Coordinates of C-alpha atoms in Angstrom, one line a residue:
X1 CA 39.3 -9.8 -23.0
X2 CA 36.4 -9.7 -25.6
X3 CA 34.1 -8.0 -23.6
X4 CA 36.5 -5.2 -22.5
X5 CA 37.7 -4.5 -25.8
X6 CA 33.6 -4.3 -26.6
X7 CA 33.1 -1.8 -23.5
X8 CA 36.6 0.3 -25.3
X9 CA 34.5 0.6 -28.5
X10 CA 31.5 1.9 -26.2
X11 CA 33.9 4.2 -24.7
X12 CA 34.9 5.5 -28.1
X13 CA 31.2 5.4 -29.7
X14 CA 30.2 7.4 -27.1
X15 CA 33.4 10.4 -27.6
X16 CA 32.3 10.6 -31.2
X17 CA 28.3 10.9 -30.3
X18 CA 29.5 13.7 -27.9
X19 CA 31.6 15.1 -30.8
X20 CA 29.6 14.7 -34.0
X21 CA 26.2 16.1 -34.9
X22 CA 24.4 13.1 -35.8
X23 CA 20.8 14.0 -35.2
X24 CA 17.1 13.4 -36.5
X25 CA 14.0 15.2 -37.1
X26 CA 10.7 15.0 -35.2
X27 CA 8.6 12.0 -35.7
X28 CA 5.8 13.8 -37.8
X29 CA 7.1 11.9 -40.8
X30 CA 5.3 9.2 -42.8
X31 CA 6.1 5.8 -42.8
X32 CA 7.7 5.6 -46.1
X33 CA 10.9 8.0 -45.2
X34 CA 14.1 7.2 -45.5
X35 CA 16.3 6.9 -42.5
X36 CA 18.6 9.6 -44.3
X37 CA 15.8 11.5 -44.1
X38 CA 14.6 11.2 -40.0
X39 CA 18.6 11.4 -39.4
X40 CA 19.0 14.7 -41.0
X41 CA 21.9 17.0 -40.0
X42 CA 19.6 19.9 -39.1
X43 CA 19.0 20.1 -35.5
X44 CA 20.3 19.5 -32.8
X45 CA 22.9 16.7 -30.9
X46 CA 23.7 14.1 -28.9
X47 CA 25.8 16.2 -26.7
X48 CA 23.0 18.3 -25.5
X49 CA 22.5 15.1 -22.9
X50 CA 25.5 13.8 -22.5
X51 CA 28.1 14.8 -19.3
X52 CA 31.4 16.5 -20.1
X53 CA 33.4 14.3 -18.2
X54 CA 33.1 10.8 -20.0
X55 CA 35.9 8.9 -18.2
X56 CA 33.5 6.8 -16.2
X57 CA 31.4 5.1 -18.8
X58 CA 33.5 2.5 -19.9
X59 CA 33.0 1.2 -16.0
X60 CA 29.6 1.8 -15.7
X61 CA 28.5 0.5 -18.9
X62 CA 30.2 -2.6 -18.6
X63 CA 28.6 -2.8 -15.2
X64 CA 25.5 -3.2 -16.8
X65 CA 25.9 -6.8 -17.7
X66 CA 27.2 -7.6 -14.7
X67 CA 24.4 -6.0 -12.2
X68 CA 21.9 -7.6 -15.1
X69 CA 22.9 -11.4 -14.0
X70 CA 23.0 -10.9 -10.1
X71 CA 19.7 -9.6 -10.1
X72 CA 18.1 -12.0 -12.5
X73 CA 19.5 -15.1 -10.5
X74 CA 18.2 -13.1 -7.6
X75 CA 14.3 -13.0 -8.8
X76 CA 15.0 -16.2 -10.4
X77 CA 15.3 -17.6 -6.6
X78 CA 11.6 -16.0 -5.5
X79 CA 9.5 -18.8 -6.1
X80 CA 5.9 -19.6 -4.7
X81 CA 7.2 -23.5 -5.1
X82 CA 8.1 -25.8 -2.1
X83 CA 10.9 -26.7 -4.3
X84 CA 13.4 -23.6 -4.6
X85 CA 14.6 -25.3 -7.6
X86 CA 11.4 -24.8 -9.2
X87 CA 10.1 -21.5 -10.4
X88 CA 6.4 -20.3 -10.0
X89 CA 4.8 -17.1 -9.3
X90 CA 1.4 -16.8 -9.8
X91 CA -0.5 -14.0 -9.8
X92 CA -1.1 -12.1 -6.9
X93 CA 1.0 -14.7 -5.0
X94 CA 3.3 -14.0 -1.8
X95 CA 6.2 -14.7 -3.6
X96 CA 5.1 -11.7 -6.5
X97 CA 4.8 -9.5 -3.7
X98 CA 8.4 -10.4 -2.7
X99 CA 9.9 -10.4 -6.2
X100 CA 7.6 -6.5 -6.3
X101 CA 9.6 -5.2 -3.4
X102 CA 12.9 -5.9 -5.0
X103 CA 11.8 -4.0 -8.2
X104 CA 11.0 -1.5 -6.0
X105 CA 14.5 -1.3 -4.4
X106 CA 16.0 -1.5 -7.8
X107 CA 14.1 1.5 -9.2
X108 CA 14.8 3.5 -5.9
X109 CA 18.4 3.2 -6.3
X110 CA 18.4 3.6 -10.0
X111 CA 17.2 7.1 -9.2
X112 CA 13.6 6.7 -9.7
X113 CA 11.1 9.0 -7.7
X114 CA 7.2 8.1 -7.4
X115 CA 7.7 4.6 -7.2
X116 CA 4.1 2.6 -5.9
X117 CA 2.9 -0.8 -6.1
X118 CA -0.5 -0.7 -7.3
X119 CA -3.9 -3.1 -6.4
X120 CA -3.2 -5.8 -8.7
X121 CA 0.6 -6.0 -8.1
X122 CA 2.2 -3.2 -10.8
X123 CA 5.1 -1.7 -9.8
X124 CA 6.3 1.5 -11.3
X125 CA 8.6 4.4 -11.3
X126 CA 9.9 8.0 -12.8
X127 CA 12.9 9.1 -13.9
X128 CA 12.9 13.1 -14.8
X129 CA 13.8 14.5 -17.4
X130 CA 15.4 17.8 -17.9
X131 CA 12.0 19.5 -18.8
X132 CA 9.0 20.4 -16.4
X133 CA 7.4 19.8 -20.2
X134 CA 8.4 17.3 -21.2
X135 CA 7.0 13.8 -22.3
X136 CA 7.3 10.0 -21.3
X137 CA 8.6 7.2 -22.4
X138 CA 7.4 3.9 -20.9
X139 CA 9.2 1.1 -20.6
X140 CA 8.8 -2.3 -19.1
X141 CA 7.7 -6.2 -19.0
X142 CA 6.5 -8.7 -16.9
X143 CA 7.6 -10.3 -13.1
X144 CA 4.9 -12.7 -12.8
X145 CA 5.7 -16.5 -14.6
X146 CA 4.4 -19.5 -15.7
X147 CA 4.5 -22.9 -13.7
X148 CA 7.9 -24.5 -13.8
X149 CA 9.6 -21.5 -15.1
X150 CA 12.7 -20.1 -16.7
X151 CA 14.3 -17.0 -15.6
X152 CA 14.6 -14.2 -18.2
X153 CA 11.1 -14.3 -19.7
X154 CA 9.5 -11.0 -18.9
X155 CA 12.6 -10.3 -16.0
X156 CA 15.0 -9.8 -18.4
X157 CA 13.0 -6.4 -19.8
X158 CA 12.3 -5.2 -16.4
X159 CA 15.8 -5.2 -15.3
X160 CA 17.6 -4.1 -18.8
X161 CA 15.4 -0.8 -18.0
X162 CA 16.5 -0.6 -15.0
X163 CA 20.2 -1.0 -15.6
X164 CA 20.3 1.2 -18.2
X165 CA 18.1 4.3 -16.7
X166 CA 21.0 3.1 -13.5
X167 CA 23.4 4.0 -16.4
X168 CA 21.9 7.3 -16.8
X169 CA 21.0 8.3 -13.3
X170 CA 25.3 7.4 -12.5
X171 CA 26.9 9.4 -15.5
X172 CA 24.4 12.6 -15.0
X173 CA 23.1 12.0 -17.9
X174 CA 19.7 14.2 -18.4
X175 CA 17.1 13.5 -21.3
X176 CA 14.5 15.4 -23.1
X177 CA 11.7 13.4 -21.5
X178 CA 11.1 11.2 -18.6
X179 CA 10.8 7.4 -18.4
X180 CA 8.3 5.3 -16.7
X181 CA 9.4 1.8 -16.0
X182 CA 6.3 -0.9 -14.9
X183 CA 6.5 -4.0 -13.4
X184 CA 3.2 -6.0 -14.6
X185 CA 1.9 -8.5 -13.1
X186 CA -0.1 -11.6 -14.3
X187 CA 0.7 -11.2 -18.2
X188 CA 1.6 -15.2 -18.2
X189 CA -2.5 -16.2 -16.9
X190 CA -0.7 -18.2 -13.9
X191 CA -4.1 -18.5 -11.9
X192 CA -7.0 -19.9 -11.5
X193 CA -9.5 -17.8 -14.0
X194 CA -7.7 -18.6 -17.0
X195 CA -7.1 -14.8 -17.3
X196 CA -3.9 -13.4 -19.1
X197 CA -2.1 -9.2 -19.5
X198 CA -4.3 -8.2 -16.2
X199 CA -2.0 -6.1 -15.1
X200 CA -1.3 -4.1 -18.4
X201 CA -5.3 -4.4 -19.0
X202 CA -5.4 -2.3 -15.8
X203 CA -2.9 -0.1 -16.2
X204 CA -4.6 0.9 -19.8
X205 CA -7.8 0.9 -18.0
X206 CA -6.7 3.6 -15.1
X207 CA -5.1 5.3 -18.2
X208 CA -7.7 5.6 -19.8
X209 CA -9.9 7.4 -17.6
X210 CA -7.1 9.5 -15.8
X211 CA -6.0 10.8 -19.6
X212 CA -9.5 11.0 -21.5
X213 CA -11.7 11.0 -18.5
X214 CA -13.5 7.4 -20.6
X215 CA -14.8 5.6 -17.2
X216 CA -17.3 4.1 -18.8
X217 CA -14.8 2.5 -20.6
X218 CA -12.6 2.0 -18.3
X219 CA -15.3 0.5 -16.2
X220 CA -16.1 -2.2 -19.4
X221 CA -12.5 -3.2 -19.9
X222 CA -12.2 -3.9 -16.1
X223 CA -15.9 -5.3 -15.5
X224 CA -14.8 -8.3 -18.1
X225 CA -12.4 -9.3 -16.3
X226 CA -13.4 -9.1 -12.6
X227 CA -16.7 -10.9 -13.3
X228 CA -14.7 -13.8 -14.6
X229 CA -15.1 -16.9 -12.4
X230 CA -12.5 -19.4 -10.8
X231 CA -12.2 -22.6 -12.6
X232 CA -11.7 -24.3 -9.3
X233 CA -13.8 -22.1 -7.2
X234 CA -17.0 -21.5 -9.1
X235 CA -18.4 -19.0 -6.5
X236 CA -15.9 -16.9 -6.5
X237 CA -14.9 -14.0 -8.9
X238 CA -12.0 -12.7 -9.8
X239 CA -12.9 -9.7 -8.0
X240 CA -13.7 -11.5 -4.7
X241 CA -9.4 -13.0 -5.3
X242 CA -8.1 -9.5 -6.0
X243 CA -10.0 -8.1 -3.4
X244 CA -8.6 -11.0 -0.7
X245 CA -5.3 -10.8 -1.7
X246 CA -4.9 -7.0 -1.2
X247 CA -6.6 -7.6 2.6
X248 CA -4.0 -10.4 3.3
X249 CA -1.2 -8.0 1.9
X250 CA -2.1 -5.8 4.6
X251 CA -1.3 -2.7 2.7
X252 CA -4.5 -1.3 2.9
X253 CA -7.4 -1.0 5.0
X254 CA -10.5 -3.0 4.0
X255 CA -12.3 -2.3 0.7
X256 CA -15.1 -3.8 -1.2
X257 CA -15.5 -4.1 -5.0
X258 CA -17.1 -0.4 -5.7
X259 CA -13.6 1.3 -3.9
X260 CA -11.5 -1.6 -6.4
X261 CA -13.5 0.0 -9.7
X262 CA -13.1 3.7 -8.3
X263 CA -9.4 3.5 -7.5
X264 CA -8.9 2.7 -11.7
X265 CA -11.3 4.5 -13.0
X266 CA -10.8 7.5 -11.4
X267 CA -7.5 7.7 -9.1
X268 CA -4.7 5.4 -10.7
X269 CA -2.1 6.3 -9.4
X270 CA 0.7 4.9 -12.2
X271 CA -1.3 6.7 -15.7
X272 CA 1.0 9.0 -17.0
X273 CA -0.3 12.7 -17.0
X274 CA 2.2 13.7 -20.3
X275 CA 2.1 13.0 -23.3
X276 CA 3.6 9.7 -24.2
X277 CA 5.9 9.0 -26.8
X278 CA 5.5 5.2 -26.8
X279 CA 6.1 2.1 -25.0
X280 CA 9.3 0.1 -25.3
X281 CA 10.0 -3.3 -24.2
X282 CA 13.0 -5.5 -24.7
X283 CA 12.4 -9.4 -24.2
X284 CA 14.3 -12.6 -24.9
X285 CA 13.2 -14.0 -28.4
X286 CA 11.4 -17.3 -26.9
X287 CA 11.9 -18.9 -30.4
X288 CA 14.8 -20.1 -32.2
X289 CA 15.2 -17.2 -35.3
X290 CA 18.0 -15.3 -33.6
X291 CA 19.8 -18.4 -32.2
X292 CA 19.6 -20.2 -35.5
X293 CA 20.8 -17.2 -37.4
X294 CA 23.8 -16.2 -34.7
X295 CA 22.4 -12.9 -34.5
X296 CA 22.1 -11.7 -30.5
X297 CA 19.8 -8.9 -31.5
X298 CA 16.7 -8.6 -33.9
X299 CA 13.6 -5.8 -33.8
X300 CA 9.7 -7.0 -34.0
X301 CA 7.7 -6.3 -36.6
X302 CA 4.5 -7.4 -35.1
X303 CA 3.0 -9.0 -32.5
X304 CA 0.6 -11.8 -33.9
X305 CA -3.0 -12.0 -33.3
X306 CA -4.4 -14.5 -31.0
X307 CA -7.3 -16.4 -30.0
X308 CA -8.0 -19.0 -27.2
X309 CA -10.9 -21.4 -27.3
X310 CA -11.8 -23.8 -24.9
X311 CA -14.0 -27.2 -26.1
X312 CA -16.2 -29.5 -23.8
X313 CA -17.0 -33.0 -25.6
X314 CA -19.8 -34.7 -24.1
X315 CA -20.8 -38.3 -24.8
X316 CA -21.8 -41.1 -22.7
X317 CA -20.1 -43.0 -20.0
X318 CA -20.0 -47.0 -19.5
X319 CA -18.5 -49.9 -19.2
X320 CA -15.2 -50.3 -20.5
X321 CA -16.0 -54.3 -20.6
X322 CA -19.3 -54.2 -22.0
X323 CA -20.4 -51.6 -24.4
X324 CA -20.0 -52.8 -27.9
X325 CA -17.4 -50.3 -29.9
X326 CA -20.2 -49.5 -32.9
X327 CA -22.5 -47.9 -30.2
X328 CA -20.6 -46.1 -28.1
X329 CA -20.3 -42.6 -27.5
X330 CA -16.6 -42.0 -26.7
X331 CA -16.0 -38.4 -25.6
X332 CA -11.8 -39.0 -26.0
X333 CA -11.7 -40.6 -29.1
X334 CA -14.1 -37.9 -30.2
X335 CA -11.6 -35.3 -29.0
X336 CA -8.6 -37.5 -30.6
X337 CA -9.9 -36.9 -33.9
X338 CA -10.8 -33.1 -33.6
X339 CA -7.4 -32.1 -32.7
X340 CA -6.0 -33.9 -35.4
X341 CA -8.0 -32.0 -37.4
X342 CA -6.8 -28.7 -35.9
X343 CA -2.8 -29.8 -36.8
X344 CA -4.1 -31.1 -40.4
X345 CA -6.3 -27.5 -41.1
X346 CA -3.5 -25.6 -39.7
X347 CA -0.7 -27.1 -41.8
X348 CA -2.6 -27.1 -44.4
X349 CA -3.0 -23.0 -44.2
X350 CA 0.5 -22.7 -43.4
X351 CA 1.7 -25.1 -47.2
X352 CA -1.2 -22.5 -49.0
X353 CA 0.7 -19.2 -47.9
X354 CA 3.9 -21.0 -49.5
X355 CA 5.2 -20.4 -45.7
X356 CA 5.6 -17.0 -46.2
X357 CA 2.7 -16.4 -43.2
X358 CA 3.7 -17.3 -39.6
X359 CA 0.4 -19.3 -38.4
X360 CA 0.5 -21.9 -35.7
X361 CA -2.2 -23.5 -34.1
X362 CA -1.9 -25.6 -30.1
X363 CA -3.8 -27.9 -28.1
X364 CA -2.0 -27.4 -24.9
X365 CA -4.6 -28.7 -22.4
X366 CA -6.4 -31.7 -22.5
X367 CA -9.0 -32.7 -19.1
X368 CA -10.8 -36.1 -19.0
X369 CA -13.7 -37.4 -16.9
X370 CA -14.3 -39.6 -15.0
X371 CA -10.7 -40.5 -15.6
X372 CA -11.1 -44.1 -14.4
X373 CA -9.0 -47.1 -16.7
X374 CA -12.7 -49.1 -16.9
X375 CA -15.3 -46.5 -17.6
X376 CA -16.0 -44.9 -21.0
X377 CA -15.5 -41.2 -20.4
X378 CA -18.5 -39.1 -21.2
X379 CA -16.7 -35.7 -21.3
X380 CA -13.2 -34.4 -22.9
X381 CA -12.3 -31.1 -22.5
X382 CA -9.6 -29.3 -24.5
X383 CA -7.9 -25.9 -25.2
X384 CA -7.2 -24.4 -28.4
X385 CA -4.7 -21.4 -29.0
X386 CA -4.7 -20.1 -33.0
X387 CA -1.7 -17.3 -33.5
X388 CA -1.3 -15.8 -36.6
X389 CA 0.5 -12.5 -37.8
X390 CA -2.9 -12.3 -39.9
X391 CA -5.9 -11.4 -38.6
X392 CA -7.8 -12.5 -41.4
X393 CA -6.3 -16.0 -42.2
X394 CA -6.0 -16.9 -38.2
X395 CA -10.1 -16.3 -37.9
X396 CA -10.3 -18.3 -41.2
X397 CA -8.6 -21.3 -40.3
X398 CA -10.6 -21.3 -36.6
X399 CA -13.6 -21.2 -38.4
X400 CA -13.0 -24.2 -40.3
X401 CA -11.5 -26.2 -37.7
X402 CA -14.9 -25.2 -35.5
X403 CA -16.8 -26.5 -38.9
X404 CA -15.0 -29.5 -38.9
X405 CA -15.1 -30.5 -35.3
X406 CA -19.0 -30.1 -35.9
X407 CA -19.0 -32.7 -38.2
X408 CA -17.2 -34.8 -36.1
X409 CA -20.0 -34.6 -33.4
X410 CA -22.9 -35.0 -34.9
X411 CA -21.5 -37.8 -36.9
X412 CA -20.4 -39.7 -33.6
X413 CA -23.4 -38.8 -32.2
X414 CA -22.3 -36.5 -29.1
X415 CA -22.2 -32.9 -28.0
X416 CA -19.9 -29.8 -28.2
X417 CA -20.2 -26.6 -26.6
X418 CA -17.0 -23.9 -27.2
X419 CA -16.2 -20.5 -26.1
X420 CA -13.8 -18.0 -26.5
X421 CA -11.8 -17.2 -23.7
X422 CA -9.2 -14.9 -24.9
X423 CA -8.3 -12.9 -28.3
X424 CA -6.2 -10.0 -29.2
X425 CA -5.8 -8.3 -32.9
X426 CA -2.5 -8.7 -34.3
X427 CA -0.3 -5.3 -33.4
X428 CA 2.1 -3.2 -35.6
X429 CA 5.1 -1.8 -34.5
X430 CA 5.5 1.9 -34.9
X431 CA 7.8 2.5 -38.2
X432 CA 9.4 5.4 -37.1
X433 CA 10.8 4.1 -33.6
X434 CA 11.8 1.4 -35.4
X435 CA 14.3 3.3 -37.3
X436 CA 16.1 5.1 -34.3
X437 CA 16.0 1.7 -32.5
X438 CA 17.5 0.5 -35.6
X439 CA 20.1 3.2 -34.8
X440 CA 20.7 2.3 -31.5
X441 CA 21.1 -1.4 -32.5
X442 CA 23.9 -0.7 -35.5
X443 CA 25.8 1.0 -32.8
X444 CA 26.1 -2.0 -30.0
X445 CA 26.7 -3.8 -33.1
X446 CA 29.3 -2.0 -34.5
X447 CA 30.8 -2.0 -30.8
X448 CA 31.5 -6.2 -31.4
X449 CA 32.1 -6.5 -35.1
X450 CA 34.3 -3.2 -36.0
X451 CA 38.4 -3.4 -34.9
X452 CA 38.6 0.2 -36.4
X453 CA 36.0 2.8 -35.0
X454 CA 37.4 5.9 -36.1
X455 CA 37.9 4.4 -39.6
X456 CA 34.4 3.4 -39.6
X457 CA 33.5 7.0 -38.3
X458 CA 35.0 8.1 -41.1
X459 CA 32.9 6.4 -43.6
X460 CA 30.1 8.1 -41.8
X461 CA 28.3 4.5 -42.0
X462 CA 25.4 5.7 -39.8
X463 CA 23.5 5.9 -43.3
X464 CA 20.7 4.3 -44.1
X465 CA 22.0 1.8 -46.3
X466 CA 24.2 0.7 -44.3
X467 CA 22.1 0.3 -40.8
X468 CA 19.1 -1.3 -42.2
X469 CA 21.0 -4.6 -43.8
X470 CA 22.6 -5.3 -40.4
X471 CA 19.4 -5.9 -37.5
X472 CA 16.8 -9.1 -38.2
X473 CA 13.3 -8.3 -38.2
X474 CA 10.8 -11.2 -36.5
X475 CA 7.5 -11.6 -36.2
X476 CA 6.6 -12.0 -32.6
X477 CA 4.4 -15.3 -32.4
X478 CA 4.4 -14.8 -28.2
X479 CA 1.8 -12.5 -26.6
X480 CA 3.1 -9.4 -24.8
X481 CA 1.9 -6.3 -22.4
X482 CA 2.6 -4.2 -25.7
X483 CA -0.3 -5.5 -27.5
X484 CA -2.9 -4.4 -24.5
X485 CA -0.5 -1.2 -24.6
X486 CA -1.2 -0.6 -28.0
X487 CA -4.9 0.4 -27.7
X488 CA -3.3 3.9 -26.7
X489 CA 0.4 3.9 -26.8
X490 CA 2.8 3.0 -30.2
X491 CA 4.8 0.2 -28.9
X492 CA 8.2 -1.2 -30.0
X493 CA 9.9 -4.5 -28.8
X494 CA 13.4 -6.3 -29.2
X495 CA 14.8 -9.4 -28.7
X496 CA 17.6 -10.9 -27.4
X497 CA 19.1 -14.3 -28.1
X498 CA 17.5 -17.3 -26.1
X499 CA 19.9 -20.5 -26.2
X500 CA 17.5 -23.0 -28.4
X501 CA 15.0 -20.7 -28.3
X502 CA 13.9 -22.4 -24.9
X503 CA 11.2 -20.6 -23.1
X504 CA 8.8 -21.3 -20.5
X505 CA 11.0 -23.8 -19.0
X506 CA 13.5 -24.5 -16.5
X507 CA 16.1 -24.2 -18.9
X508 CA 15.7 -21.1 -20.4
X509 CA 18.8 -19.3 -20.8
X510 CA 20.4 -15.8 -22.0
X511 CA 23.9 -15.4 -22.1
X512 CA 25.6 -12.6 -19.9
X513 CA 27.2 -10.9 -23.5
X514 CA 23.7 -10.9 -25.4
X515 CA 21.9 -9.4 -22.5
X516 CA 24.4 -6.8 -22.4
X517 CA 24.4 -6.2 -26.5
X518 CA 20.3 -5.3 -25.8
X519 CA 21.2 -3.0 -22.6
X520 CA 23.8 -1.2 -24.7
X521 CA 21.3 -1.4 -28.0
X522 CA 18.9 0.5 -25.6
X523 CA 21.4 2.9 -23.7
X524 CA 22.2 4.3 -27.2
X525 CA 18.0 4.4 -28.5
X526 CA 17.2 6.5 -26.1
X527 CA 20.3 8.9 -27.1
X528 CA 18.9 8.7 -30.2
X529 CA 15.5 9.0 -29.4
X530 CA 16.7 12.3 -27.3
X531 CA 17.4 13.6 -30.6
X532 CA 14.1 13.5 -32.2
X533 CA 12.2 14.7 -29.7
X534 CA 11.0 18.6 -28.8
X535 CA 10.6 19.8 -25.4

């Protein structure tokens, strides 16, 4: 009974966006503007986009939710695993290329045209809009997973796009610029070179030299990455996988590593040829924020920063029985102490910002060797991942955590060696999408909290003093495809609700009622985002 009378308040938010001129100017404002003053009451309206005929929304718009489950349990079911119950698609893997084809389907019969599959497992699509002029918006997330998986993580913003562009495509409704959903594959680093955001790093890549003509560029941010090699297979590249995993696919004929570079540095197929007006990408939380605070909806601020290091300890092996404890070189309890240090330096950090800075520091792999119960081991390898929503006090404590662990070796006597292996610069949202999002979310709210629309019409409450005290505001401590779609595009996220902020597991869960609060928060951003925007 809730949720229909929350699809009857859609029905009659959307008759009053159809009647009343609640509009915005273009984006060429500063940051520091009011919301009163990018929702201005000079141009334009929502009804410029909307159908005249409005009695099937309430049906379709409460389809959403619905369609959203079915097809989440569906790609929640394509696993790479032995074990159906377990969830695991790696990169590249013959259960992607299955989960792929269903995205596929989905966009064809969304209404998408163009929609291709590209070499390293993107999938994308476009939806028209009513302009041969017009611009994009991109929207998206990730299909790939990690090892023993939950559901929603990266699915659920693939599919939300998809339902609600479905919305569109169903109800006529045309928009002042196109959209471009992708699919992107391997953003979770499920493979063997310890590589993560490969298929966003491509698609930026391809984009890149399609849009500025920068190969060289292009060439360098691809070239890092395809010279990588396997951890398990040190002759081999990550090239040499790519390049063996499109020939078993048997999509294409043969082609060697010059034809792989070409194809995104000069014909990619997906880069957008318009201009762009960002990317977008709604996501479960993956944290606890929203579930702790009730709230089913919250924007991002920021994506933090993030580095990954790996360490290899080296001492010397022996005896378990028979090397005395003052003179041995123990690579593990070497290791033991060093990643205390990296909890102790990191807390430490965190208590100095008065916890007013969101900085967290992991040691999520450990590796031994020889790994035998009577033999001393002579080398520990560990991983170390350092997030922080400050560039500058994230480098700071890695630096003195590498100082430290220094110390640590040459007093014990044995030998590190470190690398990086992965680091991105913490990312901004843009301010000004923020605020129609911010829109767009005060609506769907208003949909579940507010008995009386029209009296709430009334009051006109669409001000900015009323919107902005209603939507939390997180810092995202998670990497995402935005951040690599941030060195060209501005880039917004949004979170749903996870239960326990449980991700990256088995148990992950979003409920069918917050999944559809973020398609309906969407449906109504990009009616507001139709309103800022010039042909």
């Amino acid at each position: 009974m809730q949720r229909l009378q929350c699809v009857y308040y859609v029905l009659l938010g959307v008759w009053f966006i159809a009647s009343f001129p609640v509009v915005a100017q273009y984006f060429s404002c500063s940051k520091t503007e009011s919301l009163n003053q990018l929702f201005s009451a000079e141009r334009g309206s929502f009804n410029t986009c909307l159908p005249r005929k409005l009695g099937d929304w309430k049906k379709v718009l409460f389809e959403i939710g619905e369609t959203l489950y079915e097809r989440i349990e569906l790609l929640g079911s394509v696993t790479q695993d032995h074990n159906p119950a377990v969830l695991d698609r790696p990169f590249l893997s013959s259960a992607n290329r299955k989960a792929a084809t269903l995205i596929k389907d989905w966009l064809l019969e969304a209404g998408f045209c163009n929609v291709s599959l590209d070499w390293v497992g993107n999938v994308a699509g476009w939806y028209e809009g009513n302009s041969c002029h017009t611009k994009t918006l991109i929207l998206g997330s990730h299909y790939d997973t990690v090892k023993d998986a939950g559901k929603y993580d990266g699915t659920y913003g693939i599919l939300v796009s998809i339902g609600v562009v479905e919305a569109l495509y169903k109800l006529q409704v045309t928009l002042p610029f196109d959209i471009q959903i992708v699919a992107f594959e391997n953003e979770e680093g499920n493979n063997d070179f310890g590589l993560v955001h490969t298929g966003s790093t491509f698609y930026v890549a391809g984009s890149i030299a399609k849009r500025n003509g920068a190969r060289i560029q292009c060439y360098r941010m691809l070239k890092s990455q395809l010279d990588t090699k396997s951890a398990v297979h040190s002759n081999q590249s990550f090239a040499d996988y790519i390049l063996e995993k499109i020939a078993i696919s048997e999509q294409h004929s043969p082609i060697d590593r010059k034809m792989l570079i070409n194809y995104f540095c000069r014909h990619y197929p997906l880069a957008v040829d318009k201009e762009v007006l960002g990317y977008w990408e709604w996501h479960i939380e993956q944290g606890p924020v929203l579930d702790i605070s009730r709230k089913e909806w919250g924007l991002v601020s920021s994506i933090c920063g993030q580095q990954r290091w790996s360490f290899d300890v080296r001492g010397k092996a022996g005896h378990a029985g028979t090397v005395p404890m003052f003179v041995r070189q123990d690579s593990v309890a070497a290791c033991v102490e060093m990643i205390q240090q990296v909890e102790e330096i990191t807390r430490s950090a965190v208590r100095d910002s008065n916890g007013t800075v969101h900085l967290v520091a992991t040691v999520g792999n450990i590796s031994i060797s020889p790994g035998s119960s009577n033999v001393i081991p002579n080398l520990c390898s560990f991983t170390m991942d350092i997030r922080c929503e400050s560039d500058v006090i994230g480098e700071s404590v890695r630096i003195r955590i590498t100082q430290k662990i220094k110390e640590i070796a040459k007093r014990r006597k044995i030998k590190v060696d470190y690398r990086q292996l992965h680091r991105t610069k913490t990312v901004e949202m843009n301010s000004n999408w923020m605020e129609v999002i911010k829109y767009g979310a005060y609506l769907s709210n208003q949909f579940y909290l507010n008995a009386d629309w029209i009296k709430w019409l009334k009051q006109k409450l669409w001000k900015a003093n009323s919107i902005d005290n209603h939507i939390p505001v997180l810092v995202s401590g998670a990497g995402h495809d935005a951040a690599i779609l941030h060195q060209l595009y501005n880039v917004n996220m949004a979170f749903i609700r996870c239960r326990e902020g449980l991700s990256h597991h088995p148990k992950e869960y979003a409920s069918k009622e917050d999944m559809l609060a973020g398609a309906i928060t969407l449906f109504f951003s990009l009616l507001a985002l139709a309103n800022t925007t010039k042909e």
